[in-house]
PDB file of C-alpha atoms in Angstrom:
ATOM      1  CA  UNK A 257      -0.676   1.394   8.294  1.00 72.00           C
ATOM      2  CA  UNK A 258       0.159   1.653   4.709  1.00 78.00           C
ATOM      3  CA  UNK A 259      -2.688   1.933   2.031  1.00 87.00           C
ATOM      4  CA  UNK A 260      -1.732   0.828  -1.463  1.00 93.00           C
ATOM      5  CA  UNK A 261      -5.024   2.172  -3.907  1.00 95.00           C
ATOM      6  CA  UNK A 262      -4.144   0.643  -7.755  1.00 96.00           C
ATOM      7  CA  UNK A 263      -6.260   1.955 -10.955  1.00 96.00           C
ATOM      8  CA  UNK A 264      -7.595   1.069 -12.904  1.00 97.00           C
ATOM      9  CA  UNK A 265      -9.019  -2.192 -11.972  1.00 95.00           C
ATOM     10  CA  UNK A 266      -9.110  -3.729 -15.346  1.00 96.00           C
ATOM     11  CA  UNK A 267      -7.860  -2.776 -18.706  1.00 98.00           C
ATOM     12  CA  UNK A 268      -7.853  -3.742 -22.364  1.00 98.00           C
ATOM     13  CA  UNK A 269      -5.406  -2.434 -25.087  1.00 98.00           C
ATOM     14  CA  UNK A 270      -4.676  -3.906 -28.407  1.00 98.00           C
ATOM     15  CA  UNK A 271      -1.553  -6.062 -29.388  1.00 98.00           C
ATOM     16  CA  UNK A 272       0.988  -3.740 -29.878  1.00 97.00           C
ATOM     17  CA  UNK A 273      -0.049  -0.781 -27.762  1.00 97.00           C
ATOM     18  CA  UNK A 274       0.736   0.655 -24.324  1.00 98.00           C
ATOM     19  CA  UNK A 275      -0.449  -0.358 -21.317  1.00 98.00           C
ATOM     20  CA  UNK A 276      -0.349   1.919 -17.580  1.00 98.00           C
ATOM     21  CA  UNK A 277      -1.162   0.883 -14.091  1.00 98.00           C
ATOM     22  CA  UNK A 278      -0.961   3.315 -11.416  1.00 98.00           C
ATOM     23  CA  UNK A 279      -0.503   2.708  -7.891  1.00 97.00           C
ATOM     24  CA  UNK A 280      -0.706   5.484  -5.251  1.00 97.00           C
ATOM     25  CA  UNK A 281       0.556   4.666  -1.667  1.00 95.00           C
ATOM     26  CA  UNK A 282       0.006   6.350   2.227  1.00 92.00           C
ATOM     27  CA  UNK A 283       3.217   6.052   4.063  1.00 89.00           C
ATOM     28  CA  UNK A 284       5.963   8.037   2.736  1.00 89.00           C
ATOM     29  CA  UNK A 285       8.035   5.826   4.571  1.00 87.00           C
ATOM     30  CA  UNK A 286       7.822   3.342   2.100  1.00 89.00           C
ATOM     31  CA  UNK A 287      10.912   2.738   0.398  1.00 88.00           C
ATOM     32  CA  UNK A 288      10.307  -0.612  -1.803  1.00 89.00           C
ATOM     33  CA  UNK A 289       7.957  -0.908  -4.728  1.00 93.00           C
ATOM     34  CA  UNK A 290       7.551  -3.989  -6.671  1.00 94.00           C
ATOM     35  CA  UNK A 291       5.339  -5.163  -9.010  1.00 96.00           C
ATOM     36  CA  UNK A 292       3.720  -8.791  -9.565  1.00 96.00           C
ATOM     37  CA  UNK A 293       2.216 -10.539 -12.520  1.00 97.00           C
ATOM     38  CA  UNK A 294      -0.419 -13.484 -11.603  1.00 95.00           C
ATOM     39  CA  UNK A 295      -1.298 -15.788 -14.564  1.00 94.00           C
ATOM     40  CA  UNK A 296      -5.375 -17.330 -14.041  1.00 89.00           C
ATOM     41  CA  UNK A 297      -5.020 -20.154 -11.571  1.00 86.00           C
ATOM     42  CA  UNK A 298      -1.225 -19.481 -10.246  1.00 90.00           C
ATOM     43  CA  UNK A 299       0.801 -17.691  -7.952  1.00 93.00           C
ATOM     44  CA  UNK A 300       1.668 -14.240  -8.666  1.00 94.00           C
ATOM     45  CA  UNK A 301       5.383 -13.687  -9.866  1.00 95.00           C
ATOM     46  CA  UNK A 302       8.002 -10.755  -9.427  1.00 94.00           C
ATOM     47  CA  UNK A 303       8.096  -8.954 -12.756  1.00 96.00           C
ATOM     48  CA  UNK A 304       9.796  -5.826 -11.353  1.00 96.00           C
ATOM     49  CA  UNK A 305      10.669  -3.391  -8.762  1.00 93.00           C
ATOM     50  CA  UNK A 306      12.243  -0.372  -7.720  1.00 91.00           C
ATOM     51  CA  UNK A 307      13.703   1.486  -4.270  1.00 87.00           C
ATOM     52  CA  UNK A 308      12.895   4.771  -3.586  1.00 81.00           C
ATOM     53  CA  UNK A 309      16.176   5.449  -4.720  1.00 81.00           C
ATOM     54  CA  UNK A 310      15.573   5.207  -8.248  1.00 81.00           C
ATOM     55  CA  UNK A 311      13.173   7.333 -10.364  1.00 90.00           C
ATOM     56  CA  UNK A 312      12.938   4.562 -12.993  1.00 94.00           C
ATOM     57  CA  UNK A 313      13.703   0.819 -13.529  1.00 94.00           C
ATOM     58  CA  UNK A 314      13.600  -0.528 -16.988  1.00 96.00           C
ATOM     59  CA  UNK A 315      13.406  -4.427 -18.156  1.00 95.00           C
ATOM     60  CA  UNK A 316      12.512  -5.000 -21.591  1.00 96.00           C
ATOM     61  CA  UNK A 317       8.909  -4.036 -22.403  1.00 97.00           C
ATOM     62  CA  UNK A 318       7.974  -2.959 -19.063  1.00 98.00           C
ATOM     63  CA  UNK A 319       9.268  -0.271 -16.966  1.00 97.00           C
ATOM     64  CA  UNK A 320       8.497   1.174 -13.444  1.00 97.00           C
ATOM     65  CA  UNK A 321       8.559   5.228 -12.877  1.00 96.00           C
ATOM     66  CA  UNK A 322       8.730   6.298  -9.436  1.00 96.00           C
ATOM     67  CA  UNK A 323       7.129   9.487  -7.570  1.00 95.00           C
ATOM     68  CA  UNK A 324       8.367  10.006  -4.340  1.00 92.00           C
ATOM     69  CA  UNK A 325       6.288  13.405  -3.830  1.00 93.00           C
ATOM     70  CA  UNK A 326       3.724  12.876  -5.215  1.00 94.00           C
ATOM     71  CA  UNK A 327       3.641   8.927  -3.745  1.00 95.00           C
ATOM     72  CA  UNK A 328       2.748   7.247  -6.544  1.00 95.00           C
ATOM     73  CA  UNK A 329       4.317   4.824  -9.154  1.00 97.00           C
ATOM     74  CA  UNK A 330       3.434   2.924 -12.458  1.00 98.00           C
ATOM     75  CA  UNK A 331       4.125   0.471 -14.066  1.00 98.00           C
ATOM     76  CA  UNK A 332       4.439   0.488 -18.481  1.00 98.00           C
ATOM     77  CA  UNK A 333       4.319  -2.362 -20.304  1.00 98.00           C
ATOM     78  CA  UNK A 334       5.075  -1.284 -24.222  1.00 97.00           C
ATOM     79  CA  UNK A 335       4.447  -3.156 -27.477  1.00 98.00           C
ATOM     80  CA  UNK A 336       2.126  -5.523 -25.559  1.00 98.00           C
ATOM     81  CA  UNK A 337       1.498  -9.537 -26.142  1.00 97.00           C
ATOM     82  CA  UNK A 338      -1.460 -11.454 -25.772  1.00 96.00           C
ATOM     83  CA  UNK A 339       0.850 -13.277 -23.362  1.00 96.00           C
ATOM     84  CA  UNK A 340       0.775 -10.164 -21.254  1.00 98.00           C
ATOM     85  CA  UNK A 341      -2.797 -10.704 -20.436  1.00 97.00           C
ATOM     86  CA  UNK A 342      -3.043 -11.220 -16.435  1.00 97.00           C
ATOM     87  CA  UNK A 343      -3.504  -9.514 -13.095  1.00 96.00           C
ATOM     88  CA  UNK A 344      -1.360  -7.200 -12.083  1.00 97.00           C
ATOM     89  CA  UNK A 345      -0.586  -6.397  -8.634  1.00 96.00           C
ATOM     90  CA  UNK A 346       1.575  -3.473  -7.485  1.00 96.00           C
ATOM     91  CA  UNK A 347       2.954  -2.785  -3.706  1.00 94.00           C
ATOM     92  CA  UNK A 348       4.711  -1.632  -1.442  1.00 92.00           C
ATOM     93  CA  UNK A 349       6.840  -1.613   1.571  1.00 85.00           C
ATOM     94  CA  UNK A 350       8.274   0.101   4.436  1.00 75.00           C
ATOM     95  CA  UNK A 351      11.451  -2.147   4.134  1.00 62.00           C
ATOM     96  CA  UNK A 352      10.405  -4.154   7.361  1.00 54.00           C
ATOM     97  CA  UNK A 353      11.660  -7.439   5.946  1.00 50.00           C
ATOM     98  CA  UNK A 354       8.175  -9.400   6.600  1.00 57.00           C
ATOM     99  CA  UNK A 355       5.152  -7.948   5.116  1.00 73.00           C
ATOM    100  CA  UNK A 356       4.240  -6.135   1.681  1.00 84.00           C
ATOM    101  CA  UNK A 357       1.015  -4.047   1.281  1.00 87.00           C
ATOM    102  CA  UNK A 358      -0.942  -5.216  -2.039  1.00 91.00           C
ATOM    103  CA  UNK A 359      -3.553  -2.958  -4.534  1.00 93.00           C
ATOM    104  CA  UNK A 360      -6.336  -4.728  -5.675  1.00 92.00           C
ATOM    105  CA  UNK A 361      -4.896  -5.201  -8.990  1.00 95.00           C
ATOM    106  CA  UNK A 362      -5.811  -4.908 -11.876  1.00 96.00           C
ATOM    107  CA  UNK A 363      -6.961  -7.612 -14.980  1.00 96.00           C
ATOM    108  CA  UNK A 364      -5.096  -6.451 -18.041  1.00 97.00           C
ATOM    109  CA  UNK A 365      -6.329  -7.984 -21.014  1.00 98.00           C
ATOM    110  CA  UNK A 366      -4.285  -7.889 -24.492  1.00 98.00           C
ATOM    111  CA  UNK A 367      -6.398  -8.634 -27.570  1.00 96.00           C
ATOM    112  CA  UNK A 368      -4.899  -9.932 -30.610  1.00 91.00           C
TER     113      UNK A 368
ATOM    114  CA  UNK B 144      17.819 -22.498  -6.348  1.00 83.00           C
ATOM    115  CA  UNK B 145      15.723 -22.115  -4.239  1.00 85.00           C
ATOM    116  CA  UNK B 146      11.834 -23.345  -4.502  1.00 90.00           C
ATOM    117  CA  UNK B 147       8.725 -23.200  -3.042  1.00 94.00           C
ATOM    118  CA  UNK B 148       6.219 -26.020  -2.896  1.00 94.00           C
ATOM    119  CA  UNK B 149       2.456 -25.471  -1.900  1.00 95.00           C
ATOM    120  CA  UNK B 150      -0.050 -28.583  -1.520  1.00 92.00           C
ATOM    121  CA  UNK B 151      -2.596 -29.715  -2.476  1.00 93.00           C
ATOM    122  CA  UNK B 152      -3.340 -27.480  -5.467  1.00 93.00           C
ATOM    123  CA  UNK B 153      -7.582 -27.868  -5.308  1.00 95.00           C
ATOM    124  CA  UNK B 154      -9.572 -28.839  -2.310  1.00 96.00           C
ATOM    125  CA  UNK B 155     -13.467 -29.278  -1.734  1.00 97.00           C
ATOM    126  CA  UNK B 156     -13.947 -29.445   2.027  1.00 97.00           C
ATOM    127  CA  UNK B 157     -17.663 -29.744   3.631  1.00 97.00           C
ATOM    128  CA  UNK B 158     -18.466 -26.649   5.779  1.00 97.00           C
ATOM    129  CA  UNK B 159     -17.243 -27.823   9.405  1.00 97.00           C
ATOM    130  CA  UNK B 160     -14.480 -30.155   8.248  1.00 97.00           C
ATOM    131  CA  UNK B 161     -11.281 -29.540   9.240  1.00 97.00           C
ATOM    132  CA  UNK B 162      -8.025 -28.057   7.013  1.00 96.00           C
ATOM    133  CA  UNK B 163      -4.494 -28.613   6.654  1.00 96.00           C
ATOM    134  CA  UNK B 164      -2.388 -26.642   3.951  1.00 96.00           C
ATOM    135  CA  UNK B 165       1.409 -27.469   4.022  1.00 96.00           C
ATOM    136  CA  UNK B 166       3.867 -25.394   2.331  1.00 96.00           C
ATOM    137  CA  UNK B 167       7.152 -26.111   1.830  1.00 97.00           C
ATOM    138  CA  UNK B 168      10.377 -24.281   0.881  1.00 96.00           C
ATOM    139  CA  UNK B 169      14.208 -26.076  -0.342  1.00 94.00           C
ATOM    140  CA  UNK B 170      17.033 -24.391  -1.533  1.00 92.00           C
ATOM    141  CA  UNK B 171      17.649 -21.200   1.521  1.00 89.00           C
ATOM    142  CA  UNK B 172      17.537 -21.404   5.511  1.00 88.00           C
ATOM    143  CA  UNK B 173      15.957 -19.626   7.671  1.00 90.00           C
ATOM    144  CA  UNK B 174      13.386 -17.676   5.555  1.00 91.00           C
ATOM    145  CA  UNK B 175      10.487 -15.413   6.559  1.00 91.00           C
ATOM    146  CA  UNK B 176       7.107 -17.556   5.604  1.00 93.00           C
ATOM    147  CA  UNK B 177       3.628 -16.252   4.330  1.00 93.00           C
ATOM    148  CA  UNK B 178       0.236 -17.539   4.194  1.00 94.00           C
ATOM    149  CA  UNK B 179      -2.109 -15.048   2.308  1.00 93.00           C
ATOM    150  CA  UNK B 180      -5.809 -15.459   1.108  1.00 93.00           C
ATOM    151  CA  UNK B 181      -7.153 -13.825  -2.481  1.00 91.00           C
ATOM    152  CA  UNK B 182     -10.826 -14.060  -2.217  1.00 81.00           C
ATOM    153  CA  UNK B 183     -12.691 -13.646  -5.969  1.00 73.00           C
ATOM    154  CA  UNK B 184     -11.958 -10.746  -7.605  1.00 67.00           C
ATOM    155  CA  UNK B 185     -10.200  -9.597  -4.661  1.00 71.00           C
ATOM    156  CA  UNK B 186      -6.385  -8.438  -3.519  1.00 84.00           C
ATOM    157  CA  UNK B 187      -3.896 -10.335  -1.763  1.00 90.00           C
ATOM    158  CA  UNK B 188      -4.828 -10.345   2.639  1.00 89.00           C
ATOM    159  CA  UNK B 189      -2.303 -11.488   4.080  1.00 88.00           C
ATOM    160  CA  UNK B 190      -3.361 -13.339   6.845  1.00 92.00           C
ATOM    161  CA  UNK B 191      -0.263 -15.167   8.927  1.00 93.00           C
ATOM    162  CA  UNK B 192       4.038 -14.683   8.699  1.00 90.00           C
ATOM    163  CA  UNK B 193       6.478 -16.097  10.600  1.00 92.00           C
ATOM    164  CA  UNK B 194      10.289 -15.018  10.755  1.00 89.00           C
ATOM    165  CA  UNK B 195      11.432 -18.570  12.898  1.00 91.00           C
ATOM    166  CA  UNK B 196      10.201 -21.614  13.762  1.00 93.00           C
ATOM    167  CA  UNK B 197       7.201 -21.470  16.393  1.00 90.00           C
ATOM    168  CA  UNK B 198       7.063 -17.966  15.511  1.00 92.00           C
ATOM    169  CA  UNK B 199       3.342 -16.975  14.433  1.00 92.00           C
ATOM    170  CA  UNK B 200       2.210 -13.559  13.384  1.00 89.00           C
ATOM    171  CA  UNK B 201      -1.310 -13.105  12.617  1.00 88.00           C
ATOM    172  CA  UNK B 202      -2.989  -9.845  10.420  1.00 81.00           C
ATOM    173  CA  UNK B 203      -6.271 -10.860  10.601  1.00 79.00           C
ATOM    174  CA  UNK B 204      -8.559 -12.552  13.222  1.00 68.00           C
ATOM    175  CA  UNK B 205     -10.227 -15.495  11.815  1.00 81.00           C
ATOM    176  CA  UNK B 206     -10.858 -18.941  11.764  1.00 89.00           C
ATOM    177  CA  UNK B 207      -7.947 -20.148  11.097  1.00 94.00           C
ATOM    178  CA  UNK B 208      -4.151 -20.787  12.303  1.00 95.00           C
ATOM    179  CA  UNK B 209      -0.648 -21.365  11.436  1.00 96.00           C
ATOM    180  CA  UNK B 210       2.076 -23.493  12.397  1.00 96.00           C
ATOM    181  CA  UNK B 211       5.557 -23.750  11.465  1.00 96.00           C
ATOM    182  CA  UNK B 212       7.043 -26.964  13.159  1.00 95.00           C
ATOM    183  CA  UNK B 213      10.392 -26.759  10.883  1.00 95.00           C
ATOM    184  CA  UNK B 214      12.423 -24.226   9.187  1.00 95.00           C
ATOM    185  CA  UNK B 215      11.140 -24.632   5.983  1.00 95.00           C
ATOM    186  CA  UNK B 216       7.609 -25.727   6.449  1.00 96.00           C
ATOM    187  CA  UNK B 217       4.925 -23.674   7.278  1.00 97.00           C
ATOM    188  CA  UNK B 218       1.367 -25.296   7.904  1.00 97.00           C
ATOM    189  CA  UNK B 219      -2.045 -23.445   7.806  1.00 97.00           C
ATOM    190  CA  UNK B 220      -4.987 -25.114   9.419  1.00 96.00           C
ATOM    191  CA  UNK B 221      -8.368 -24.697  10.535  1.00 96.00           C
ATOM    192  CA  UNK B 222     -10.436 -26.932  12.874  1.00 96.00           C
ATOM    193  CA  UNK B 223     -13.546 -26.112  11.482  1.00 96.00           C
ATOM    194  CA  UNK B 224     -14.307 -24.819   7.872  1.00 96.00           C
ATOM    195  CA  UNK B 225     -16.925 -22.267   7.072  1.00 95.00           C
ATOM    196  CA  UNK B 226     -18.584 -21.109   3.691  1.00 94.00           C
ATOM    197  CA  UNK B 227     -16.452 -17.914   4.359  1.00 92.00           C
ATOM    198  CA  UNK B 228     -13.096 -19.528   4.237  1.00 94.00           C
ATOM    199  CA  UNK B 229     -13.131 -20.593   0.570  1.00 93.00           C
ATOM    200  CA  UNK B 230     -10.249 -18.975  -1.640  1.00 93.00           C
ATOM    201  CA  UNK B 231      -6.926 -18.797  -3.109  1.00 94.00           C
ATOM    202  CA  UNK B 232      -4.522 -19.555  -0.440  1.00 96.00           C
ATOM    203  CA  UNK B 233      -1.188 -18.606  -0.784  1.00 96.00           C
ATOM    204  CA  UNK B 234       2.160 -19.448   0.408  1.00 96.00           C
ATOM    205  CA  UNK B 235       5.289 -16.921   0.114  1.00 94.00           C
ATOM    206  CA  UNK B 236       8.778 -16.473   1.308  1.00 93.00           C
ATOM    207  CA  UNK B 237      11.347 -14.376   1.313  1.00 89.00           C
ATOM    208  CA  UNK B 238      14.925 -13.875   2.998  1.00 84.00           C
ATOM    209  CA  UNK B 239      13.767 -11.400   5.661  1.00 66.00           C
ATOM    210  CA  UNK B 240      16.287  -9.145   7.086  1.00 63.00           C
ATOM    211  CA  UNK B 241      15.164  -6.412   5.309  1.00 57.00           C
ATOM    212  CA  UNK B 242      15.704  -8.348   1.503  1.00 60.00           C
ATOM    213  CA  UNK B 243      11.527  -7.805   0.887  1.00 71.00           C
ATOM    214  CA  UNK B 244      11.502  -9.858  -2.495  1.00 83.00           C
ATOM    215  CA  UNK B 245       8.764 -12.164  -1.710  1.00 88.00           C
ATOM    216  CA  UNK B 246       8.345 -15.595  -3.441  1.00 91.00           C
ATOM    217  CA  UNK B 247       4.616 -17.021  -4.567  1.00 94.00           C
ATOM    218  CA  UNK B 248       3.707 -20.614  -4.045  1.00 95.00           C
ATOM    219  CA  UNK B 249       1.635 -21.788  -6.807  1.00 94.00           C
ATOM    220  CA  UNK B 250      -1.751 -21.887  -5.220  1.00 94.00           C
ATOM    221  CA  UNK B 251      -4.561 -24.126  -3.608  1.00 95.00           C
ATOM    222  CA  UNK B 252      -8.024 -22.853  -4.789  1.00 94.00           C
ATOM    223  CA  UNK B 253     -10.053 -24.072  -1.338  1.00 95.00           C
ATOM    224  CA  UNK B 254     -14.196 -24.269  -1.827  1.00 96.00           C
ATOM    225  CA  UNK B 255     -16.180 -25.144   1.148  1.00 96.00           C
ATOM    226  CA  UNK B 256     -19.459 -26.279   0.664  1.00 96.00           C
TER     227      UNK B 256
END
């Protein structure tokens, strides 16, 4: 089955820098990428995604690349909040319509 | 709009009682329903879906069980708790049919003690 492996597993940047999560995945089958944001004590929430498609997907501050080769994506977050402090999740899909395959995520912390 | 309602959001069950998680979802027909588990520190497991009612699919052998007796409800449940089953449960849908976006109930932290 399809192995999603997400690094790193947490990450601190300063308000106003850059912040890059990585996801590599197994199946090069999989054809639908998105990323989720979970806030402490909720349920995670769509922030983005991407088909295999597309290279890149831009919304705002954050942006996903794509590498179908190399079978691996990212997500970006740019000029980063203390808001943007949460887990991030990335995974993906082989377009099966019932099951995605998660990372481990990863705890991005934004000090002020 | 469509929304997705999880219940109850906290729950401190003895080891060897028994569990019952409801989720519920308004606003679309018909969708493909998701129980998954985030242990501590942990990923998301998925651990049941269903694409119709009575319609069970189950990742991971365990301790517990789903149900969906409606269209829009899907039930998890256990007949007896162990220390092992404490988490963050999660509900999820999405449209199925090959539309993956999945949709996150908001959550019920379960400690057994």
């Amino acid at each position: 089955g399809e192995n999603v492996e997400q690094h790193p597993s947490t990450l601190s940047v300063q308000e106003g820098d850059s912040a890059v999560i990585k996801c590599t995945y197994s199946d090069s089958a999989s054809n639908y990428f998105p990323w989720y944001k979970q806030e402490l004590g909720k349920g995670p929430q769509l922030i983005i995604d991407i088909r295999s498609n597309v290279g890149e997907k831009k919304d705002q501050r954050i942006a996903v690349t794509l590498n179908k080769t190399a079978k691996h994506f990212s997500l970006h977050i740019t000029e980063t909040q203390p808001e943007d402090s949460a887990v991030y999740f990335c995974a993906a899909s082989l377009n099966s319509g019932y099951a995605l395959n998660f990372g481990k995520g990863t705890s991005l912390l934004v000090t002020p | 709009s469509q929304t997705i309602h999880q219940w109850p959001a906290t729950l401190v069950q003895p080891v060897g009682s028994p569990l019952s998680l409801e989720c519920t979802v308004e606003g679309t027909s018909n969708p493909n329903l998701y129980w998954y588990r985030q242990a501590a520190g942990r990923g998301l497991q998925l651990l049941f879906y269903s694409v119709g009612i009575g319609q069970i699919s189950s990742e991971v052998p365990q301790n517990l069980s789903a149900s969906r007796p409606q269209d829009r409800q899907f039930i998890l449940s256990s007949k007896k708790l162990l220390l092992s089953d404490s988490g963050f449960y999660l509900c999820a849908w999405s449209l199925g049919q090959g539309r993956e976006k999945l949709f996150f109930g908001s959550g019920t932290q379960l400690s057994v003690l």
